[in-house]
Amino acid sequence: AVHGVLNHCQRKRMPPPIVGYEVTNHEGEVIAELEFAWPNLRQGVIIGEAFTVPDWTLLGVQQAVDFYG
């Protein structure tokens, strides 16, 4: 499923995401680990239980396929 998201993004000519991206707060502490992300767009894909990160759009795998597809 993750490969499906990456394939959709590649076909849309999006820049490649950063795999295993860690979101940090203002103190440099890791507050979230994303499966992959586009930090400049503040978008990421998560696997597992949903959570939120301020000012980020986080999607589950199926949501990402629908969103980027």
PDB file of C-alpha atoms in Angstrom:
ATOM      1  CA  ALA A   1       0.000   0.000   0.000  1.00  0.00           C
ATOM      2  CA  VAL A   2       2.835   2.417   0.789  1.00  0.00           C
ATOM      3  CA  HIS A   3       4.315   1.710  -2.629  1.00  0.00           C
ATOM      4  CA  GLY A   4       0.940   2.629  -4.130  1.00  0.00           C
ATOM      5  CA  VAL A   5       1.118   6.062  -2.538  1.00  0.00           C
ATOM      6  CA  LEU A   6       4.661   6.555  -3.784  1.00  0.00           C
ATOM      7  CA  ASN A   7       3.673   5.445  -7.301  1.00  0.00           C
ATOM      8  CA  HIS A   8       0.742   7.885  -7.352  1.00  0.00           C
ATOM      9  CA  CYS A   9       3.003  10.711  -6.240  1.00  0.00           C
ATOM     10  CA  GLN A  10       5.650   9.829  -8.798  1.00  0.00           C
ATOM     11  CA  ARG A  11       3.064   9.843 -11.603  1.00  0.00           C
ATOM     12  CA  LYS A  12       1.934  13.295 -10.448  1.00  0.00           C
ATOM     13  CA  ARG A  13       5.582  14.382 -10.625  1.00  0.00           C
ATOM     14  CA  MET A  14       5.738  15.272  -6.957  1.00  0.00           C
ATOM     15  CA  PRO A  15       9.194  15.468  -5.416  1.00  0.00           C
ATOM     16  CA  PRO A  16      10.253  12.282  -3.646  1.00  0.00           C
ATOM     17  CA  PRO A  17       9.362  12.212   0.051  1.00  0.00           C
ATOM     18  CA  ILE A  18      11.759  11.790   2.942  1.00  0.00           C
ATOM     19  CA  VAL A  19      11.369   8.281   4.348  1.00  0.00           C
ATOM     20  CA  GLY A  20      11.236   7.879   8.135  1.00  0.00           C
ATOM     21  CA  TYR A  21      10.841  11.595   8.807  1.00  0.00           C
ATOM     22  CA  GLU A  22      10.884  12.833  12.407  1.00  0.00           C
ATOM     23  CA  VAL A  23       8.874  15.956  13.225  1.00  0.00           C
ATOM     24  CA  THR A  24      10.450  18.020  15.993  1.00  0.00           C
ATOM     25  CA  ASN A  25       9.114  20.785  18.206  1.00  0.00           C
ATOM     26  CA  HIS A  26      10.787  24.145  18.845  1.00  0.00           C
ATOM     27  CA  GLU A  27      13.112  22.550  21.410  1.00  0.00           C
ATOM     28  CA  GLY A  28      14.291  19.933  18.913  1.00  0.00           C
ATOM     29  CA  GLU A  29      12.407  17.081  20.599  1.00  0.00           C
ATOM     30  CA  VAL A  30      10.909  14.455  18.303  1.00  0.00           C
ATOM     31  CA  ILE A  31       7.121  14.697  18.583  1.00  0.00           C
ATOM     32  CA  ALA A  32       6.140  12.377  15.712  1.00  0.00           C
ATOM     33  CA  GLU A  33       7.649   9.797  13.392  1.00  0.00           C
ATOM     34  CA  LEU A  34       6.136   9.660   9.910  1.00  0.00           C
ATOM     35  CA  GLU A  35       6.452   6.807   7.438  1.00  0.00           C
ATOM     36  CA  PHE A  36       7.374   9.402   4.839  1.00  0.00           C
ATOM     37  CA  ALA A  37       6.889  13.133   4.464  1.00  0.00           C
ATOM     38  CA  TRP A  38       7.209  16.246   2.375  1.00  0.00           C
ATOM     39  CA  PRO A  39       8.423  18.670   5.064  1.00  0.00           C
ATOM     40  CA  ASN A  40       8.319  21.712   2.789  1.00  0.00           C
ATOM     41  CA  LEU A  41       4.598  21.006   2.205  1.00  0.00           C
ATOM     42  CA  ARG A  42       4.070  19.935   5.835  1.00  0.00           C
ATOM     43  CA  GLN A  43       2.417  16.731   4.618  1.00  0.00           C
ATOM     44  CA  GLY A  44       3.098  13.186   5.741  1.00  0.00           C
ATOM     45  CA  VAL A  45       1.858   9.618   5.682  1.00  0.00           C
ATOM     46  CA  ILE A  46       1.433   7.542   8.820  1.00  0.00           C
ATOM     47  CA  ILE A  47       0.900   3.850   9.398  1.00  0.00           C
ATOM     48  CA  GLY A  48      -1.002   2.707  12.432  1.00  0.00           C
ATOM     49  CA  GLU A  49      -3.027   4.744  14.850  1.00  0.00           C
ATOM     50  CA  ALA A  50      -3.959   8.242  13.728  1.00  0.00           C
ATOM     51  CA  PHE A  51      -2.518  11.279  15.483  1.00  0.00           C
ATOM     52  CA  THR A  52      -2.163  14.974  14.774  1.00  0.00           C
ATOM     53  CA  VAL A  53       0.797  17.312  14.549  1.00  0.00           C
ATOM     54  CA  PRO A  54       0.168  21.075  14.611  1.00  0.00           C
ATOM     55  CA  ASP A  55       0.325  22.701  11.157  1.00  0.00           C
ATOM     56  CA  TRP A  56       0.763  19.343   9.370  1.00  0.00           C
ATOM     57  CA  THR A  57      -1.560  17.327   7.143  1.00  0.00           C
ATOM     58  CA  LEU A  58      -1.175  13.667   8.107  1.00  0.00           C
ATOM     59  CA  LEU A  59      -2.860  10.908   6.166  1.00  0.00           C
ATOM     60  CA  GLY A  60      -3.192   7.179   6.582  1.00  0.00           C
ATOM     61  CA  VAL A  61      -2.101   5.047   3.626  1.00  0.00           C
ATOM     62  CA  GLN A  62      -5.546   4.668   2.024  1.00  0.00           C
ATOM     63  CA  GLN A  63      -6.303   8.351   2.629  1.00  0.00           C
ATOM     64  CA  ALA A  64      -3.029   9.232   0.921  1.00  0.00           C
ATOM     65  CA  VAL A  65      -3.844   7.079  -2.123  1.00  0.00           C
ATOM     66  CA  ASP A  66      -7.189   8.882  -2.405  1.00  0.00           C
ATOM     67  CA  PHE A  67      -5.661  12.318  -1.749  1.00  0.00           C
ATOM     68  CA  TYR A  68      -2.666  12.055  -4.068  1.00  0.00           C
ATOM     69  CA  GLY A  69      -4.386   9.820  -6.629  1.00  0.00           C
TER      70      GLY A  69
END
